[in-house]
Amino acid sequence: MSSLFDTVRVGDLLLPNRIVMAPLTRNRAPDAIPTKLMADYYAQRATAGLLITEATAISHQAQGYADVPGLYGTEQLDGWKQVTQAVHDAGGQVVVQLWHVGRVPHHARQPGGGPPVAPSAIAAKTKTVLIRDGVPTFVPTSEPRALDAEELPEIVHTYRAAALNAVQTAGFDGVEIHGANGYLLDQFLKNGSNRRIDDYGGSIKNRARLLLEATRAIVDAIGGGRTGIRLSPVTPANDAFDSNPQPLFEYVVKHLAKLGLAYLHIIVGATGGARELAERPFDYAALKAAYRAAGGTGAWMVNNGYDQASALQALADGADLVAFGKAYIANPDLVTRLATNAPLNTPDPATFYGGGAIGYTDYPALQNK
Ligand code: 8OZ
C-alpha cells in the first residue's frame, strides 16, 4: 500500500515523498519581484516532496492582483533565482506555477490601464484586490475585452518563453500550468465564459484548443517530464462554470495524455471549499481512467483541504501525490508532523494576502517549540 512517505518518480523528478506544497498566493512580491523573505519561506518548506510556487504572471497582461510575482523581466527572474537557490540548498525541488488571469483583474493593473482580456467580453462576477492608500481593498473585476484570434499565438508564445525562462534562467525544476480556478485557460475551456464562434469557442475541441496549444508549446520547449498542469473541473472560483464538465475534462485529459506530462494536479470540488458539490457532481475516477486509457503516465495529484486520513484514503483510491495548501501556510515542517502524527499549527487568514514575515516565515517548526 502507498504511504505518504514513499519515494516517487514524477516525470524527470525523483521526489522523497508524496506530500506537495500547493500553490498559494501570498501577495508579498512588490513590483512582481520575489524577495529574500520569499526565499526563506519556500526554503523553510523544502522537505515537501515537491514545492509548487504561488501563481506567477507570465506577462504584465497576465497580472491580476497586487504584489503577486512575475516571470517576465530580469529583476523578476533574478528574484526567483534566490528562491530556487535557497530551496535547492535546503534539499528541495520547486516548480513555478505559470499564470494568466484573463478576465479577473481590475483594469488599473493592466498595461496602460486598458481592459483585461478574456475569451469573450463577459465580466466575471468576482472581486480582485487593489492596494488603496497602502490597504488591500477588494474591488469588482473590470469588464474585459474579447481577445482577437490573432492575439492567441502571442499568448501561447508567452507561456513558452516563461517556461524556458523559469527552467533555464531562474533555476526551477519545472513548471505547473495554471489551468484552473477561472483564470484564462479555464475561461477558454468553460462555456460560462467562452461564447466565441471561431476555432477557440463552441465545441469542446475548440474550447480546449488554447490550453492544449499552450501546453504543447511548453512541452516542446522544456520537455513533458518537467511540466505539470492544474485543473479544477467544477470549481465555482472566479465565476467559473461549465454546463457539462465531465466530457469537457475527459477530452482535455485524453489529449494531455499524449504529451508525457510529469503530473496532473486536480482540485477536487470547490477551491478552498467542499470536495463534494451536490449542485456540481463530477466523476474524478472516470477522469483518471480516461487519462490512463489514453496512455497518460503522469502522476495523479489531488488537492483541496486534505488531512492525514483523507490523504491516505486518496492514495488508497489511486492518487500518487497529495497537495496541501492551508496546512503548508502554517506548518513549514508538515512532512515531519504528518510522519509523527504531531498536531498542526493553525493558519491565520488575516495574514494570507500581503504583509511581511508575520504569518509567513514565523510559524514554528516542531524542533523550535
Ligand atoms: C487566492 C487569491 C488570489 C489568487 C488561485 C491564484 O485561486 C489563485 C489565487 C488565490 O488559483
PDB file of N, CA, C and O in Angstrom, residues 187-237:
ATOM      1  N   GLN A 187     -11.076  29.860 -18.425  1.00  0.00           N
ATOM      2  CA  GLN A 187     -12.122  30.694 -19.061  1.00  0.00           C
ATOM      3  C   GLN A 187     -12.390  30.228 -20.489  1.00  0.00           C
ATOM      4  O   GLN A 187     -13.532  30.233 -20.953  1.00  0.00           O
ATOM      5  N   PHE A 188     -11.304  29.847 -21.192  1.00  0.00           N
ATOM      6  CA  PHE A 188     -11.499  29.334 -22.553  1.00  0.00           C
ATOM      7  C   PHE A 188     -12.198  27.981 -22.523  1.00  0.00           C
ATOM      8  O   PHE A 188     -13.051  27.688 -23.371  1.00  0.00           O
ATOM      9  N   LEU A 189     -11.817  27.126 -21.553  1.00  0.00           N
ATOM     10  CA  LEU A 189     -12.410  25.785 -21.506  1.00  0.00           C
ATOM     11  C   LEU A 189     -13.918  25.822 -21.307  1.00  0.00           C
ATOM     12  O   LEU A 189     -14.652  25.044 -21.916  1.00  0.00           O
ATOM     13  N   LYS A 190     -14.378  26.710 -20.428  1.00  0.00           N
ATOM     14  CA  LYS A 190     -15.749  26.581 -19.912  1.00  0.00           C
ATOM     15  C   LYS A 190     -16.730  27.489 -20.654  1.00  0.00           C
ATOM     16  O   LYS A 190     -16.451  28.661 -20.916  1.00  0.00           O
ATOM     17  N   ASN A 191     -17.896  26.954 -20.922  1.00  0.00           N
ATOM     18  CA  ASN A 191     -18.837  27.698 -21.765  1.00  0.00           C
ATOM     19  C   ASN A 191     -19.556  28.833 -21.032  1.00  0.00           C
ATOM     20  O   ASN A 191     -20.219  29.647 -21.667  1.00  0.00           O
ATOM     21  N   GLY A 192     -19.395  28.906 -19.705  1.00  0.00           N
ATOM     22  CA  GLY A 192     -19.933  30.066 -18.997  1.00  0.00           C
ATOM     23  C   GLY A 192     -19.174  31.341 -19.327  1.00  0.00           C
ATOM     24  O   GLY A 192     -19.722  32.447 -19.239  1.00  0.00           O
ATOM     25  N   SER A 193     -17.901  31.199 -19.707  1.00  0.00           N
ATOM     26  CA  SER A 193     -17.060  32.366 -20.002  1.00  0.00           C
ATOM     27  C   SER A 193     -16.638  32.421 -21.463  1.00  0.00           C
ATOM     28  O   SER A 193     -16.117  33.445 -21.910  1.00  0.00           O
ATOM     29  N   ASN A 194     -16.831  31.357 -22.214  1.00  0.00           N
ATOM     30  CA  ASN A 194     -16.392  31.317 -23.612  1.00  0.00           C
ATOM     31  C   ASN A 194     -17.597  31.202 -24.536  1.00  0.00           C
ATOM     32  O   ASN A 194     -18.245  30.161 -24.605  1.00  0.00           O
ATOM     33  N   ARG A 195     -17.909  32.271 -25.228  1.00  0.00           N
ATOM     34  CA  ARG A 195     -19.018  32.270 -26.209  1.00  0.00           C
ATOM     35  C   ARG A 195     -18.482  32.544 -27.612  1.00  0.00           C
ATOM     36  O   ARG A 195     -19.194  33.054 -28.472  1.00  0.00           O
ATOM     37  N   ARG A 196     -17.222  32.234 -27.842  1.00  0.00           N
ATOM     38  CA  ARG A 196     -16.606  32.540 -29.142  1.00  0.00           C
ATOM     39  C   ARG A 196     -17.240  31.705 -30.243  1.00  0.00           C
ATOM     40  O   ARG A 196     -17.719  30.588 -30.000  1.00  0.00           O
ATOM     41  N   ILE A 197     -17.146  32.233 -31.455  1.00  0.00           N
ATOM     42  CA  ILE A 197     -17.684  31.488 -32.598  1.00  0.00           C
ATOM     43  C   ILE A 197     -16.573  31.163 -33.603  1.00  0.00           C
ATOM     44  O   ILE A 197     -16.844  30.799 -34.742  1.00  0.00           O
ATOM     45  N   ASP A 198     -15.304  31.294 -33.133  1.00  0.00           N
ATOM     46  CA  ASP A 198     -14.186  30.932 -34.024  1.00  0.00           C
ATOM     47  C   ASP A 198     -13.635  29.566 -33.603  1.00  0.00           C
ATOM     48  O   ASP A 198     -14.311  28.804 -32.921  1.00  0.00           O
ATOM     49  N   ASP A 199     -12.399  29.281 -33.994  1.00  0.00           N
ATOM     50  CA  ASP A 199     -11.810  27.970 -33.706  1.00  0.00           C
ATOM     51  C   ASP A 199     -11.520  27.763 -32.225  1.00  0.00           C
ATOM     52  O   ASP A 199     -11.063  26.687 -31.818  1.00  0.00           O
ATOM     53  N   TYR A 200     -11.722  28.780 -31.408  1.00  0.00           N
ATOM     54  CA  TYR A 200     -11.419  28.697 -29.972  1.00  0.00           C
ATOM     55  C   TYR A 200     -12.684  28.715 -29.115  1.00  0.00           C
ATOM     56  O   TYR A 200     -12.605  28.921 -27.893  1.00  0.00           O
ATOM     57  N   GLY A 201     -13.836  28.529 -29.731  1.00  0.00           N
ATOM     58  CA  GLY A 201     -15.078  28.511 -28.961  1.00  0.00           C
ATOM     59  C   GLY A 201     -16.084  27.565 -29.582  1.00  0.00           C
ATOM     60  O   GLY A 201     -15.883  27.050 -30.686  1.00  0.00           O
ATOM     61  N   GLY A 202     -17.129  27.285 -28.831  1.00  0.00           N
ATOM     62  CA  GLY A 202     -18.179  26.406 -29.345  1.00  0.00           C
ATOM     63  C   GLY A 202     -17.961  24.982 -28.874  1.00  0.00           C
ATOM     64  O   GLY A 202     -18.240  24.651 -27.721  1.00  0.00           O
ATOM     65  N   SER A 203     -17.413  24.122 -29.733  1.00  0.00           N
ATOM     66  CA  SER A 203     -17.240  22.708 -29.386  1.00  0.00           C
ATOM     67  C   SER A 203     -16.208  22.548 -28.269  1.00  0.00           C
ATOM     68  O   SER A 203     -15.383  23.439 -28.024  1.00  0.00           O
ATOM     69  N   ILE A 204     -16.253  21.401 -27.629  1.00  0.00           N
ATOM     70  CA  ILE A 204     -15.242  21.079 -26.607  1.00  0.00           C
ATOM     71  C   ILE A 204     -13.845  21.158 -27.230  1.00  0.00           C
ATOM     72  O   ILE A 204     -12.917  21.725 -26.643  1.00  0.00           O
ATOM     73  N   LYS A 205     -13.712  20.597 -28.417  1.00  0.00           N
ATOM     74  CA  LYS A 205     -12.406  20.614 -29.095  1.00  0.00           C
ATOM     75  C   LYS A 205     -11.894  22.043 -29.230  1.00  0.00           C
ATOM     76  O   LYS A 205     -10.716  22.324 -28.975  1.00  0.00           O
ATOM     77  N   ASN A 206     -12.761  22.941 -29.619  1.00  0.00           N
ATOM     78  CA  ASN A 206     -12.350  24.335 -29.810  1.00  0.00           C
ATOM     79  C   ASN A 206     -12.043  25.023 -28.484  1.00  0.00           C
ATOM     80  O   ASN A 206     -11.081  25.776 -28.368  1.00  0.00           O
ATOM     81  N   ARG A 207     -12.861  24.776 -27.467  1.00  0.00           N
ATOM     82  CA  ARG A 207     -12.619  25.439 -26.183  1.00  0.00           C
ATOM     83  C   ARG A 207     -11.342  24.941 -25.518  1.00  0.00           C
ATOM     84  O   ARG A 207     -10.693  25.661 -24.755  1.00  0.00           O
ATOM     85  N   ALA A 208     -10.968  23.691 -25.804  1.00  0.00           N
ATOM     86  CA  ALA A 208      -9.744  23.132 -25.216  1.00  0.00           C
ATOM     87  C   ALA A 208      -8.492  23.530 -25.998  1.00  0.00           C
ATOM     88  O   ALA A 208      -7.366  23.284 -25.548  1.00  0.00           O
ATOM     89  N   ARG A 209      -8.684  24.171 -27.149  1.00  0.00           N
ATOM     90  CA  ARG A 209      -7.552  24.393 -28.055  1.00  0.00           C
ATOM     91  C   ARG A 209      -6.438  25.239 -27.418  1.00  0.00           C
ATOM     92  O   ARG A 209      -5.257  24.891 -27.506  1.00  0.00           O
ATOM     93  N   LEU A 210      -6.793  26.350 -26.772  1.00  0.00           N
ATOM     94  CA  LEU A 210      -5.742  27.242 -26.252  1.00  0.00           C
ATOM     95  C   LEU A 210      -4.933  26.552 -25.152  1.00  0.00           C
ATOM     96  O   LEU A 210      -3.701  26.617 -25.140  1.00  0.00           O
ATOM     97  N   LEU A 211      -5.629  25.862 -24.247  1.00  0.00           N
ATOM     98  CA  LEU A 211      -4.922  25.157 -23.176  1.00  0.00           C
ATOM     99  C   LEU A 211      -3.971  24.117 -23.760  1.00  0.00           C
ATOM    100  O   LEU A 211      -2.814  23.996 -23.334  1.00  0.00           O
ATOM    101  N   LEU A 212      -4.442  23.380 -24.758  1.00  0.00           N
ATOM    102  CA  LEU A 212      -3.586  22.332 -25.334  1.00  0.00           C
ATOM    103  C   LEU A 212      -2.445  22.942 -26.140  1.00  0.00           C
ATOM    104  O   LEU A 212      -1.315  22.439 -26.107  1.00  0.00           O
ATOM    105  N   GLU A 213      -2.709  24.048 -26.847  1.00  0.00           N
ATOM    106  CA  GLU A 213      -1.614  24.702 -27.588  1.00  0.00           C
ATOM    107  C   GLU A 213      -0.548  25.234 -26.625  1.00  0.00           C
ATOM    108  O   GLU A 213       0.652  25.082 -26.880  1.00  0.00           O
ATOM    109  N   ALA A 214      -0.980  25.852 -25.551  1.00  0.00           N
ATOM    110  CA  ALA A 214      -0.009  26.385 -24.583  1.00  0.00           C
ATOM    111  C   ALA A 214       0.791  25.242 -23.967  1.00  0.00           C
ATOM    112  O   ALA A 214       2.019  25.326 -23.801  1.00  0.00           O
ATOM    113  N   THR A 215       0.104  24.155 -23.636  1.00  0.00           N
ATOM    114  CA  THR A 215       0.802  23.020 -23.010  1.00  0.00           C
ATOM    115  C   THR A 215       1.802  22.406 -23.984  1.00  0.00           C
ATOM    116  O   THR A 215       2.950  22.122 -23.618  1.00  0.00           O
ATOM    117  N   ARG A 216       1.380  22.228 -25.235  1.00  0.00           N
ATOM    118  CA  ARG A 216       2.302  21.669 -26.239  1.00  0.00           C
ATOM    119  C   ARG A 216       3.523  22.558 -26.424  1.00  0.00           C
ATOM    120  O   ARG A 216       4.658  22.073 -26.528  1.00  0.00           O
ATOM    121  N   ALA A 217       3.293  23.872 -26.445  1.00  0.00           N
ATOM    122  CA  ALA A 217       4.421  24.801 -26.652  1.00  0.00           C
ATOM    123  C   ALA A 217       5.412  24.689 -25.498  1.00  0.00           C
ATOM    124  O   ALA A 217       6.636  24.721 -25.698  1.00  0.00           O
ATOM    125  N   ILE A 218       4.905  24.546 -24.304  1.00  0.00           N
ATOM    126  CA  ILE A 218       5.782  24.424 -23.126  1.00  0.00           C
ATOM    127  C   ILE A 218       6.526  23.093 -23.157  1.00  0.00           C
ATOM    128  O   ILE A 218       7.740  23.030 -22.910  1.00  0.00           O
ATOM    129  N   VAL A 219       5.786  22.036 -23.496  1.00  0.00           N
ATOM    130  CA  VAL A 219       6.424  20.709 -23.550  1.00  0.00           C
ATOM    131  C   VAL A 219       7.507  20.685 -24.624  1.00  0.00           C
ATOM    132  O   VAL A 219       8.595  20.123 -24.422  1.00  0.00           O
ATOM    133  N   ASP A 220       7.244  21.312 -25.762  1.00  0.00           N
ATOM    134  CA  ASP A 220       8.273  21.388 -26.812  1.00  0.00           C
ATOM    135  C   ASP A 220       9.513  22.102 -26.299  1.00  0.00           C
ATOM    136  O   ASP A 220      10.635  21.762 -26.663  1.00  0.00           O
ATOM    137  N   ALA A 221       9.308  23.110 -25.455  1.00  0.00           N
ATOM    138  CA  ALA A 221      10.429  23.940 -25.005  1.00  0.00           C
ATOM    139  C   ALA A 221      11.229  23.289 -23.880  1.00  0.00           C
ATOM    140  O   ALA A 221      12.456  23.345 -23.880  1.00  0.00           O
ATOM    141  N   ILE A 222      10.549  22.705 -22.895  1.00  0.00           N
ATOM    142  CA  ILE A 222      11.282  22.230 -21.705  1.00  0.00           C
ATOM    143  C   ILE A 222      11.108  20.735 -21.445  1.00  0.00           C
ATOM    144  O   ILE A 222      11.732  20.202 -20.523  1.00  0.00           O
ATOM    145  N   GLY A 223      10.238  20.066 -22.202  1.00  0.00           N
ATOM    146  CA  GLY A 223      10.007  18.637 -22.012  1.00  0.00           C
ATOM    147  C   GLY A 223       8.817  18.363 -21.103  1.00  0.00           C
ATOM    148  O   GLY A 223       8.579  19.094 -20.134  1.00  0.00           O
ATOM    149  N   GLY A 224       8.082  17.306 -21.420  1.00  0.00           N
ATOM    150  CA  GLY A 224       6.915  16.935 -20.621  1.00  0.00           C
ATOM    151  C   GLY A 224       7.281  16.534 -19.202  1.00  0.00           C
ATOM    152  O   GLY A 224       6.513  16.724 -18.270  1.00  0.00           O
ATOM    153  N   GLY A 225       8.465  15.964 -19.048  1.00  0.00           N
ATOM    154  CA  GLY A 225       8.891  15.462 -17.734  1.00  0.00           C
ATOM    155  C   GLY A 225       9.107  16.553 -16.700  1.00  0.00           C
ATOM    156  O   GLY A 225       9.273  16.266 -15.513  1.00  0.00           O
ATOM    157  N   ARG A 226       9.097  17.793 -17.147  1.00  0.00           N
ATOM    158  CA  ARG A 226       9.230  18.929 -16.218  1.00  0.00           C
ATOM    159  C   ARG A 226       7.983  19.798 -16.213  1.00  0.00           C
ATOM    160  O   ARG A 226       8.016  20.936 -15.748  1.00  0.00           O
ATOM    161  N   THR A 227       6.900  19.272 -16.776  1.00  0.00           N
ATOM    162  CA  THR A 227       5.692  20.068 -16.922  1.00  0.00           C
ATOM    163  C   THR A 227       4.512  19.378 -16.258  1.00  0.00           C
ATOM    164  O   THR A 227       4.221  18.212 -16.537  1.00  0.00           O
ATOM    165  N   GLY A 228       3.836  20.111 -15.392  1.00  0.00           N
ATOM    166  CA  GLY A 228       2.575  19.639 -14.818  1.00  0.00           C
ATOM    167  C   GLY A 228       1.481  20.626 -15.162  1.00  0.00           C
ATOM    168  O   GLY A 228       1.740  21.715 -15.683  1.00  0.00           O
ATOM    169  N   ILE A 229       0.239  20.259 -14.872  1.00  0.00           N
ATOM    170  CA  ILE A 229      -0.873  21.179 -15.129  1.00  0.00           C
ATOM    171  C   ILE A 229      -1.912  21.027 -14.035  1.00  0.00           C
ATOM    172  O   ILE A 229      -2.129  19.934 -13.511  1.00  0.00           O
ATOM    173  N   ARG A 230      -2.515  22.162 -13.662  1.00  0.00           N
ATOM    174  CA  ARG A 230      -3.558  22.155 -12.633  1.00  0.00           C
ATOM    175  C   ARG A 230      -4.917  22.428 -13.270  1.00  0.00           C
ATOM    176  O   ARG A 230      -5.059  23.374 -14.046  1.00  0.00           O
ATOM    177  N   LEU A 231      -5.881  21.590 -12.925  1.00  0.00           N
ATOM    178  CA  LEU A 231      -7.241  21.703 -13.467  1.00  0.00           C
ATOM    179  C   LEU A 231      -8.244  21.679 -12.320  1.00  0.00           C
ATOM    180  O   LEU A 231      -8.001  21.038 -11.299  1.00  0.00           O
ATOM    181  N   SER A 232      -9.365  22.353 -12.522  1.00  0.00           N
ATOM    182  CA  SER A 232     -10.419  22.372 -11.497  1.00  0.00           C
ATOM    183  C   SER A 232     -11.766  22.222 -12.198  1.00  0.00           C
ATOM    184  O   SER A 232     -12.429  23.205 -12.508  1.00  0.00           O
ATOM    185  N   PRO A 233     -12.168  20.973 -12.469  1.00  0.00           N
ATOM    186  CA  PRO A 233     -13.337  20.755 -13.333  1.00  0.00           C
ATOM    187  C   PRO A 233     -14.606  21.484 -12.887  1.00  0.00           C
ATOM    188  O   PRO A 233     -15.342  21.982 -13.731  1.00  0.00           O
ATOM    189  N   VAL A 234     -14.869  21.546 -11.599  1.00  0.00           N
ATOM    190  CA  VAL A 234     -16.180  22.098 -11.188  1.00  0.00           C
ATOM    191  C   VAL A 234     -16.085  23.262 -10.211  1.00  0.00           C
ATOM    192  O   VAL A 234     -17.100  23.693  -9.676  1.00  0.00           O
ATOM    193  N   THR A 235     -14.898  23.815  -9.995  1.00  0.00           N
ATOM    194  CA  THR A 235     -14.842  24.903  -9.011  1.00  0.00           C
ATOM    195  C   THR A 235     -15.686  26.093  -9.450  1.00  0.00           C
ATOM    196  O   THR A 235     -15.690  26.450 -10.628  1.00  0.00           O
ATOM    197  N   PRO A 236     -16.360  26.733  -8.518  1.00  0.00           N
ATOM    198  CA  PRO A 236     -17.017  27.998  -8.857  1.00  0.00           C
ATOM    199  C   PRO A 236     -16.095  29.213  -8.695  1.00  0.00           C
ATOM    200  O   PRO A 236     -16.542  30.345  -8.886  1.00  0.00           O
ATOM    201  N   ALA A 237     -14.816  28.983  -8.384  1.00  0.00           N
ATOM    202  CA  ALA A 237     -13.890  30.097  -8.127  1.00  0.00           C
ATOM    203  C   ALA A 237     -13.878  31.062  -9.297  1.00  0.00           C
ATOM    204  O   ALA A 237     -13.854  30.647 -10.471  1.00  0.00           O
TER     205      ALA A 237
END
